[in-house]
Tab-separated table of C-alpha atoms in Angstrom:
chain	number	residue	atom	x	y	z
A	22	MET	CA	-18.662	-16.949	4.442
A	23	LYS	CA	-20.177	-20.396	3.737
A	24	LYS	CA	-16.656	-21.860	3.793
A	25	ILE	CA	-16.035	-20.324	7.201
A	26	LEU	CA	-19.310	-21.573	8.663
A	27	ALA	CA	-18.666	-25.042	7.279
A	28	LYS	CA	-15.272	-25.129	8.963
A	29	LEU	CA	-16.774	-24.037	12.254
A	30	ALA	CA	-19.404	-26.754	11.952
A	31	LEU	CA	-16.662	-29.318	11.430
A	32	GLY	CA	-15.365	-28.679	14.895
A	33	ILE	CA	-13.210	-25.575	14.888
A	34	THR	CA	-13.737	-24.155	18.341
A	35	LEU	CA	-12.904	-20.567	17.559
A	36	THR	CA	-15.779	-18.216	18.360
A	37	SER	CA	-16.280	-14.492	18.296
A	38	SER	CA	-15.975	-14.538	22.096
A	39	LEU	CA	-12.280	-15.259	21.854
A	40	VAL	CA	-10.464	-12.021	22.525
A	41	TYR	CA	-6.912	-10.957	22.984
A	42	GLY	CA	-5.483	-12.151	26.260
A	43	GLU	CA	-7.430	-15.395	26.617
A	44	ASN	CA	-5.509	-18.620	26.948
A	45	ILE	CA	-5.628	-19.829	23.356
A	46	VAL	CA	-3.134	-22.489	22.336
A	47	PRO	CA	-2.229	-23.765	18.857
A	48	GLU	CA	-3.580	-27.059	17.586
A	49	ASP	CA	-1.398	-30.126	18.153
A	50	GLY	CA	1.002	-30.573	15.267
A	51	ALA	CA	0.255	-27.137	13.831
A	52	LYS	CA	2.548	-25.725	11.163
A	53	LEU	CA	1.968	-22.586	9.156
A	54	LYS	CA	2.679	-21.161	5.713
A	55	VAL	CA	2.812	-17.394	5.105
A	56	TRP	CA	2.786	-15.513	1.792
A	57	GLU	CA	4.608	-12.170	1.583
A	58	SER	CA	6.443	-10.112	-1.033
A	59	GLU	CA	10.201	-10.393	-1.297
A	60	GLY	CA	12.181	-7.694	0.498
A	61	PRO	CA	12.646	-6.320	4.018
A	62	GLU	CA	9.007	-7.148	4.811
A	63	LEU	CA	9.750	-10.832	4.304
A	64	LYS	CA	12.906	-10.592	6.409
A	65	TRP	CA	10.826	-9.150	9.231
A	66	LEU	CA	8.240	-11.900	8.975
A	67	GLU	CA	10.969	-14.518	9.075
A	68	TYR	CA	12.141	-12.928	12.328
A	69	VAL	CA	8.562	-13.047	13.649
A	70	GLY	CA	8.310	-16.689	12.624
A	71	LYS	CA	11.383	-17.639	14.627
A	72	GLU	CA	10.137	-15.770	17.696
A	73	PHE	CA	6.691	-17.334	17.332
A	74	ASP	CA	8.223	-20.804	17.115
A	75	LYS	CA	10.199	-20.125	20.304
A	76	LYS	CA	7.043	-19.102	22.158
A	77	TYR	CA	4.474	-21.538	20.778
A	78	GLY	CA	6.483	-24.361	19.220
A	79	VAL	CA	4.906	-23.850	15.803
A	80	LYS	CA	7.118	-23.922	12.723
A	81	VAL	CA	6.400	-21.198	10.154
A	82	ASP	CA	7.402	-21.463	6.492
A	83	PHE	CA	7.345	-18.631	3.982
A	84	GLU	CA	6.704	-18.322	0.257
A	85	THR	CA	7.345	-15.241	-1.844
A	86	VAL	CA	4.107	-13.992	-3.390
A	87	ALA	CA	3.519	-10.364	-4.375
A	88	MET	CA	1.149	-8.894	-1.803
A	89	THR	CA	-1.168	-7.651	-4.563
A	90	ASP	CA	-1.544	-11.260	-5.764
A	91	THR	CA	-2.129	-13.085	-2.484
A	92	ILE	CA	-5.937	-13.016	-2.595
A	93	SER	CA	-6.214	-14.185	-6.211
A	94	ARG	CA	-3.685	-16.925	-5.481
A	95	LEU	CA	-5.581	-17.953	-2.372
A	96	GLU	CA	-8.804	-18.193	-4.359
A	97	GLN	CA	-7.048	-20.656	-6.683
A	98	ASP	CA	-4.851	-22.584	-4.259
A	99	GLY	CA	-6.950	-22.581	-1.096
A	100	PRO	CA	-9.621	-25.063	-2.272
A	101	VAL	CA	-6.989	-27.626	-3.315
A	102	GLY	CA	-5.032	-27.363	-0.077
A	103	THR	CA	-1.908	-25.645	-1.414
A	104	GLY	CA	-2.646	-22.108	-0.244
A	105	ALA	CA	-1.113	-20.218	2.652
A	106	ASP	CA	-2.516	-20.098	6.167
A	107	ILE	CA	-1.725	-16.392	6.459
A	108	VAL	CA	-1.346	-13.786	3.729
A	109	VAL	CA	-0.186	-10.170	3.544
A	110	MET	CA	-2.049	-7.685	1.373
A	111	PRO	CA	-2.877	-4.005	0.988
A	112	HIS	CA	-6.156	-3.362	2.788
A	113	ASP	CA	-8.003	-2.624	-0.458
A	114	ARG	CA	-7.726	-6.330	-1.362
A	115	LEU	CA	-9.661	-7.316	1.760
A	116	GLY	CA	-13.001	-6.722	0.097
A	117	SER	CA	-12.250	-9.270	-2.580
A	118	GLY	CA	-11.093	-11.816	-0.014
A	119	ILE	CA	-14.125	-11.290	2.203
A	120	THR	CA	-16.605	-11.451	-0.677
A	121	SER	CA	-15.094	-14.648	-2.069
A	122	GLY	CA	-14.954	-16.196	1.398
A	123	VAL	CA	-11.224	-16.900	1.463
A	124	ILE	CA	-10.478	-14.640	4.448
A	125	MET	CA	-11.471	-15.640	7.976
A	126	PRO	CA	-12.792	-13.013	10.413
A	127	ASN	CA	-10.599	-12.184	13.385
A	128	TYR	CA	-11.627	-14.298	16.341
A	129	ILE	CA	-8.973	-12.762	18.543
A	130	SER	CA	-7.579	-9.222	18.733
A	131	GLY	CA	-10.730	-7.458	17.595
A	132	GLU	CA	-10.952	-5.400	20.779
A	133	ARG	CA	-7.184	-4.881	20.913
A	134	ILE	CA	-7.244	-3.481	17.386
A	135	ASN	CA	-10.039	-1.082	18.364
A	136	GLN	CA	-8.064	0.107	21.381
A	137	GLU	CA	-4.474	0.138	20.164
A	138	PHE	CA	-4.547	1.200	16.504
A	139	LEU	CA	-5.085	4.475	14.651
A	140	PRO	CA	-8.636	5.063	13.358
A	141	THR	CA	-7.389	4.734	9.770
A	142	ALA	CA	-6.042	1.272	10.518
A	143	LYS	CA	-9.151	0.182	12.411
A	144	ASN	CA	-11.401	1.339	9.589
A	145	ALA	CA	-9.241	-0.389	6.994
A	146	VAL	CA	-9.809	-3.839	8.513
A	147	THR	CA	-13.419	-3.398	9.652
A	148	TRP	CA	-16.121	-4.538	7.233
A	149	SER	CA	-19.540	-2.941	6.825
A	150	ASP	CA	-21.094	-5.398	9.276
A	151	GLY	CA	-18.660	-4.304	11.986
A	152	GLN	CA	-16.663	-7.535	11.831
A	153	VAL	CA	-12.867	-7.196	11.831
A	154	TYR	CA	-10.976	-9.011	9.073
A	155	GLY	CA	-7.220	-8.630	9.258
A	156	PHE	CA	-4.408	-7.414	11.470
A	157	PRO	CA	-2.844	-4.015	10.600
A	158	LEU	CA	0.929	-3.916	10.081
A	159	ALA	CA	1.796	-0.516	8.618
A	160	ILE	CA	0.227	2.704	7.448
A	161	GLU	CA	1.645	3.972	4.213
A	162	THR	CA	1.321	6.490	1.467
A	163	TYR	CA	3.762	7.901	-1.024
A	164	VAL	CA	5.729	11.084	-0.639
A	165	MET	CA	8.397	13.059	-2.477
A	166	PHE	CA	11.908	11.636	-2.287
A	167	TYR	CA	14.582	14.215	-3.103
A	168	ASN	CA	18.345	14.285	-3.552
A	169	LYS	CA	19.691	16.563	-0.823
A	170	ASP	CA	22.908	17.248	-2.715
A	171	LEU	CA	20.809	18.779	-5.502
A	172	LEU	CA	17.903	20.175	-3.510
A	173	PRO	CA	19.077	20.650	0.088
A	174	ASN	CA	15.715	21.941	1.322
A	175	GLY	CA	13.401	19.860	-0.806
A	176	VAL	CA	10.637	21.256	-3.006
A	177	THR	CA	7.657	23.432	-2.055
A	178	SER	CA	5.941	23.355	-5.457
A	179	PHE	CA	6.403	21.708	-8.818
A	180	GLU	CA	6.636	25.172	-10.341
A	181	ASN	CA	9.708	25.832	-8.194
A	182	LEU	CA	11.125	22.461	-9.227
A	183	LYS	CA	10.714	23.333	-12.895
A	184	ALA	CA	12.403	26.700	-12.306
A	185	TRP	CA	15.303	24.945	-10.545
A	186	ASP	CA	15.574	22.476	-13.399
A	187	LYS	CA	15.697	25.246	-15.985
A	188	GLU	CA	18.295	27.214	-14.032
A	189	ASN	CA	20.542	24.196	-13.576
A	190	SER	CA	19.862	22.480	-16.915
A	191	PHE	CA	19.456	19.240	-15.016
A	192	THR	CA	16.993	17.284	-17.136
A	193	ASN	CA	18.752	15.621	-20.061
A	194	LYS	CA	16.533	12.900	-21.465
A	195	LYS	CA	19.237	11.431	-23.679
A	196	LEU	CA	21.369	10.859	-20.567
A	197	ASN	CA	18.438	9.560	-18.507
A	198	LYS	CA	18.566	12.547	-16.185
A	199	PHE	CA	15.258	13.891	-14.918
A	200	ALA	CA	14.118	16.437	-12.366
A	201	PHE	CA	11.078	14.305	-11.514
A	202	VAL	CA	9.992	10.721	-12.125
A	203	TRP	CA	6.979	8.658	-11.108
A	204	GLU	CA	5.267	5.524	-12.378
A	205	VAL	CA	3.069	7.386	-14.834
A	206	VAL	CA	0.597	4.687	-15.819
A	207	ASN	CA	0.086	3.287	-12.324
A	208	LEU	CA	-3.283	4.542	-11.053
A	209	TYR	CA	-1.968	4.245	-7.500
A	210	TYR	CA	0.249	7.259	-8.237
A	211	GLY	CA	-2.125	8.821	-10.746
A	212	GLN	CA	-4.623	9.306	-7.912
A	213	ALA	CA	-2.433	12.101	-6.526
A	214	PHE	CA	-3.143	14.206	-9.607
A	215	LEU	CA	-6.662	12.960	-10.335
A	216	GLY	CA	-7.765	13.821	-6.809
A	217	SER	CA	-6.044	17.184	-6.496
A	218	GLN	CA	-9.054	19.162	-7.735
A	219	GLY	CA	-11.987	17.045	-6.669
A	220	GLY	CA	-11.739	13.975	-8.829
A	221	TYR	CA	-12.437	10.650	-7.131
A	222	LEU	CA	-12.825	7.017	-8.068
A	223	ILE	CA	-15.566	5.755	-5.739
A	224	GLY	CA	-17.875	8.077	-3.850
A	225	ASN	CA	-19.102	8.105	-0.248
A	226	GLY	CA	-15.698	7.397	1.215
A	227	GLY	CA	-14.947	4.655	-1.279
A	228	THR	CA	-18.112	2.648	-0.608
A	229	ASP	CA	-20.613	3.665	-3.328
A	230	LYS	CA	-19.840	1.756	-6.512
A	231	ASN	CA	-22.558	3.716	-8.327
A	232	ASP	CA	-20.831	7.058	-7.708
A	233	ILE	CA	-17.727	7.325	-9.871
A	234	GLY	CA	-16.003	10.688	-10.227
A	235	GLY	CA	-12.959	9.652	-12.207
A	236	ASN	CA	-13.988	11.751	-15.199
A	237	ASN	CA	-15.516	14.789	-13.513
A	238	GLU	CA	-14.182	18.294	-14.130
A	239	GLY	CA	-11.776	18.100	-11.195
A	240	ALA	CA	-10.301	14.817	-12.405
A	241	VAL	CA	-9.799	16.180	-15.917
A	242	ASN	CA	-8.120	19.345	-14.641
A	243	GLY	CA	-5.889	17.348	-12.307
A	244	ILE	CA	-4.671	15.171	-15.170
A	245	LYS	CA	-4.097	18.249	-17.329
A	246	ASP	CA	-1.860	19.623	-14.580
A	247	MET	CA	-0.026	16.298	-14.421
A	248	LEU	CA	0.884	16.629	-18.108
A	249	THR	CA	2.800	19.854	-17.425
A	250	LEU	CA	5.408	17.735	-15.631
A	251	LYS	CA	6.307	15.804	-18.762
A	252	GLU	CA	8.924	18.423	-19.655
A	253	ILE	CA	11.005	17.430	-16.630
A	254	SER	CA	10.288	13.713	-16.767
A	255	VAL	CA	10.330	10.767	-19.166
A	256	ASP	CA	8.750	11.026	-22.606
A	257	ASN	CA	7.424	7.474	-22.634
A	258	PRO	CA	5.824	5.775	-19.612
A	259	ALA	CA	7.287	2.483	-20.811
A	260	ASP	CA	10.725	3.895	-20.020
A	261	VAL	CA	10.104	3.852	-16.275
A	262	ASN	CA	9.236	1.148	-13.805
A	263	TYR	CA	9.959	0.801	-10.118
A	264	ASP	CA	13.384	-0.817	-10.497
A	265	SER	CA	14.677	1.555	-13.152
A	266	MET	CA	13.422	4.577	-11.208
A	267	MET	CA	15.116	3.381	-8.030
A	268	GLY	CA	18.345	2.684	-9.903
A	269	LEU	CA	18.502	6.135	-11.483
A	270	PHE	CA	17.626	7.863	-8.222
A	271	ARG	CA	20.387	6.031	-6.366
A	272	GLU	CA	22.816	7.031	-9.124
A	273	GLY	CA	21.920	10.699	-8.690
A	274	LYS	CA	20.266	10.952	-12.124
A	275	ILE	CA	16.819	11.697	-10.713
A	276	ALA	CA	16.404	14.772	-8.535
A	277	THR	CA	12.973	13.845	-7.145
A	278	MET	CA	10.573	10.915	-7.365
A	279	LEU	CA	7.261	9.694	-5.989
A	280	ASN	CA	7.760	6.666	-3.779
A	281	GLY	CA	6.728	5.215	-0.458
A	282	PRO	CA	8.260	4.049	2.822
A	283	TRP	CA	8.951	0.643	1.258
A	284	ALA	CA	11.704	2.339	-0.784
A	285	ILE	CA	13.588	3.936	2.113
A	286	GLU	CA	15.845	1.026	2.947
A	287	GLY	CA	16.740	0.451	-0.693
A	288	VAL	CA	17.833	4.071	-1.080
A	289	ARG	CA	19.657	4.127	2.251
A	290	LYS	CA	21.823	1.198	1.161
A	291	SER	CA	23.136	3.259	-1.747
A	292	ASN	CA	24.488	5.905	0.657
A	293	LEU	CA	22.739	8.615	-1.334
A	294	ASN	CA	22.135	11.821	0.610
A	295	PHE	CA	18.350	11.989	0.390
A	296	GLY	CA	15.280	13.220	2.202
A	297	ILE	CA	11.540	12.774	1.983
A	298	GLN	CA	8.752	15.317	2.294
A	299	LYS	CA	5.037	15.806	1.823
A	300	LEU	CA	4.106	16.137	-1.853
A	301	PRO	CA	4.627	19.649	-3.229
A	302	THR	CA	1.755	21.644	-4.688
A	303	LEU	CA	0.981	21.697	-8.401
A	304	ASN	CA	-0.747	24.712	-9.911
A	305	GLY	CA	-1.433	25.853	-6.366
A	306	LYS	CA	-3.285	22.640	-5.531
A	307	GLN	CA	-2.323	20.055	-2.920
A	308	LEU	CA	-1.908	16.601	-4.416
A	309	ASN	CA	-4.123	13.871	-2.982
A	310	PRO	CA	-2.410	10.469	-2.934
A	311	PHE	CA	-3.823	7.122	-1.944
A	312	SER	CA	-3.051	5.827	1.515
A	313	GLY	CA	-3.246	2.254	2.644
A	314	VAL	CA	-2.724	-0.176	5.467
A	315	ARG	CA	-0.638	-3.309	4.993
A	316	THR	CA	-2.574	-6.124	6.530
A	317	LEU	CA	-2.143	-9.710	7.664
A	318	ALA	CA	-5.175	-11.963	7.226
A	319	VAL	CA	-5.949	-15.584	8.008
A	320	SER	CA	-7.114	-17.937	5.276
A	321	SER	CA	-10.499	-19.573	5.763
A	322	TYR	CA	-8.894	-22.740	4.362
A	323	THR	CA	-6.266	-23.080	7.086
A	324	GLN	CA	-6.190	-26.393	8.920
A	325	TYR	CA	-4.805	-24.600	11.968
A	326	PRO	CA	-7.015	-21.567	12.613
A	327	LYS	CA	-5.974	-21.141	16.243
A	328	ALA	CA	-2.281	-21.190	15.383
A	329	ALA	CA	-2.851	-18.897	12.386
A	330	GLN	CA	-4.852	-16.382	14.390
A	331	LEU	CA	-2.270	-16.464	17.153
A	332	PHE	CA	0.513	-15.824	14.649
A	333	ALA	CA	-1.321	-12.843	13.148
A	334	ASP	CA	-1.997	-11.475	16.626
A	335	PHE	CA	1.643	-11.998	17.636
A	336	ALA	CA	2.944	-10.340	14.461
A	337	SER	CA	0.742	-7.277	14.999
A	338	SER	CA	1.770	-6.795	18.633
A	339	GLU	CA	3.527	-3.578	19.616
A	340	GLU	CA	6.811	-5.397	20.168
A	341	MET	CA	6.807	-7.005	16.727
A	342	LEU	CA	5.645	-3.832	14.969
A	343	LYS	CA	8.506	-1.884	16.528
A	344	LYS	CA	10.848	-4.541	15.187
A	345	ARG	CA	9.134	-4.228	11.829
A	346	PHE	CA	9.914	-0.515	11.736
A	347	GLU	CA	13.531	-1.264	12.604
A	348	ILE	CA	13.823	-3.616	9.620
A	349	THR	CA	11.508	-2.017	7.037
A	350	LYS	CA	11.134	1.630	8.156
A	351	GLN	CA	7.390	1.246	7.555
A	352	ILE	CA	5.276	3.005	10.160
A	353	PRO	CA	3.251	0.913	12.612
A	354	PRO	CA	-0.339	2.224	12.715
A	355	LEU	CA	-0.429	2.290	16.505
A	356	ALA	CA	-2.498	4.900	18.330
A	357	LYS	CA	0.476	5.606	20.609
A	358	ILE	CA	2.871	6.203	17.702
A	359	ASN	CA	3.854	9.646	19.011
A	360	GLU	CA	4.880	8.099	22.342
A	361	LEU	CA	7.300	5.706	20.632
A	362	LYS	CA	10.200	8.137	20.376
A	363	GLU	CA	12.472	5.683	18.566
A	364	ILE	CA	9.915	5.800	15.751
A	365	SER	CA	8.217	9.188	15.931
A	366	GLU	CA	11.527	11.082	16.041
A	367	ASN	CA	12.875	9.311	12.973
A	368	GLU	CA	13.337	11.815	10.140
A	369	TYR	CA	11.289	9.709	7.727
A	370	VAL	CA	8.202	9.197	9.877
A	371	SER	CA	6.794	12.713	10.194
A	372	PRO	CA	6.448	13.432	6.441
A	373	ILE	CA	4.714	10.111	5.826
A	374	LEU	CA	2.286	10.562	8.704
A	375	GLU	CA	1.623	14.148	7.613
A	376	GLN	CA	0.879	13.005	4.069
A	377	ALA	CA	-1.238	10.085	5.262
A	378	MET	CA	-3.463	12.526	7.112
A	379	ASP	CA	-3.945	14.413	3.825
A	380	SER	CA	-4.718	11.490	1.533
A	381	THR	CA	-7.521	9.277	0.266
A	382	PRO	CA	-7.726	5.744	1.691
A	383	MET	CA	-7.867	3.188	-1.092
A	384	PRO	CA	-11.431	1.861	-1.407
A	385	SER	CA	-11.664	-1.722	-0.191
A	386	ILE	CA	-14.888	-2.775	-1.916
A	387	ILE	CA	-14.407	-5.509	-4.490
A	388	GLU	CA	-15.283	-3.201	-7.395
A	389	MET	CA	-12.042	-1.270	-6.846
A	390	GLY	CA	-10.272	-4.042	-8.736
A	391	LEU	CA	-12.103	-2.991	-11.897
A	392	PHE	CA	-10.468	0.447	-11.972
A	393	TRP	CA	-6.769	-0.357	-12.285
A	394	ASP	CA	-6.436	-1.460	-15.904
A	395	PRO	CA	-8.855	0.992	-17.572
A	396	PHE	CA	-7.412	3.976	-15.751
A	397	SER	CA	-3.834	2.856	-16.334
A	398	SER	CA	-4.641	2.717	-20.053
A	399	ALA	CA	-6.184	6.171	-19.823
A	400	LEU	CA	-3.093	7.614	-18.153
A	401	ASN	CA	-0.880	6.011	-20.788
A	402	ASP	CA	-2.954	7.357	-23.690
A	403	VAL	CA	-3.101	10.856	-22.228
A	404	TYR	CA	0.625	10.976	-21.519
A	405	LEU	CA	1.479	9.800	-25.047
A	406	GLU	CA	-1.028	12.303	-26.494
A	407	LYS	CA	-3.107	9.535	-28.025
A	408	ALA	CA	-6.207	10.983	-26.358
A	409	GLN	CA	-7.307	14.128	-24.571
A	410	PRO	CA	-7.801	13.818	-20.781
A	411	LYS	CA	-11.616	14.076	-20.906
A	412	GLU	CA	-11.872	11.532	-23.705
A	413	ALA	CA	-9.539	9.041	-22.016
A	414	LEU	CA	-11.163	9.338	-18.591
A	415	ASP	CA	-14.669	9.053	-20.070
A	416	LYS	CA	-13.599	5.816	-21.745
A	417	ALA	CA	-12.109	4.435	-18.525
A	418	VAL	CA	-15.244	5.243	-16.515
A	419	LYS	CA	-17.496	3.658	-19.150
A	420	ILE	CA	-15.462	0.446	-19.040
A	421	VAL	CA	-15.688	0.332	-15.255
A	422	LYS	CA	-19.428	1.050	-15.191
A	423	ASP	CA	-20.102	-1.574	-17.868
A	424	GLN	CA	-18.184	-4.144	-15.839
A	425	ILE	CA	-20.055	-3.230	-12.658
A	426	ASP	CA	-23.392	-3.477	-14.496
A	427	SER	CA	-22.459	-6.872	-15.931
A	428	GLN	CA	-22.008	-8.228	-12.402
A	429	LYS	CA	-25.513	-7.293	-11.274
């Protein structure tokens, strides 16, 4: 925050009174750099950049940086003048960016975001003080992808999937054929099982760092249920990553997988006959995945804050978000989504929205970053039978709590 105030004191004329619709113009000679992951998301942003240049005469350059790394990179590169003006991130990284002072509050669009976006999206970019940081781009969660040639009507429960697998002798681990695959040691996906019976990472809606439920009875039971799927999946978590899973699914060697809307275009290009659906039940329990909001944010180090804020506002407009869906198939978090028939009637939208309404938003407080590695290690040890679920989760929680205590 000190960085932001210092910039304002140096003559930046942006104020909180600037709202969407006022006549704001870019700085003379402005040029912008944007960081985004490689893929259809970057292709969309390049389209936005060209349209923005046509309208405002501001050239926009792009660099490929994984969206989960943009904040840490900005913390390193921003102070020396080599960082981006605008970055894309999952909303749970906002807390880190706000706390470290590398993200600038929105000085335009705050009211537009309150009026035009779904409550989930508004909440994702609104900090505890009520200030908006970031411009929502897409609401996302993961769902079940299934091969329609194998399972024409999808899957209602994992028990039914296991029965189908047994009847058809589909899983053959030596041939890399599996009824179900997911990124086992990634806590992002592990949350679906951990949260299915009352486990949780951070209490009070993801805001109370002193309330951790990742090793409570519900979490332990959820992970025990997860282990029953090993018979129809890989034996070693190291044998699966995103690329290998996608490759096997496109080849027809995986009947079902956990994945998100970011994977739709990649599967479509393979011409595989596939569908997506809300996650099936496991042991009679509904899985509880993480949901998130992809977000654009403006760097507090930018030399062109007006141009950067204008770009973020332009990119998050209804027109550009509809174009984003066309290119990425990721769902714009607009309040009027059901009125946009070209989106709402798409076969992939309804299951994702349905699942998003039955999910847990990723906590955005900075302490969330402490959970990923310990819990990934716990999931790995449990899956490989190196530790019992209670033992592994207790260890993960202790590591997290010790790290939180060390920061006090």
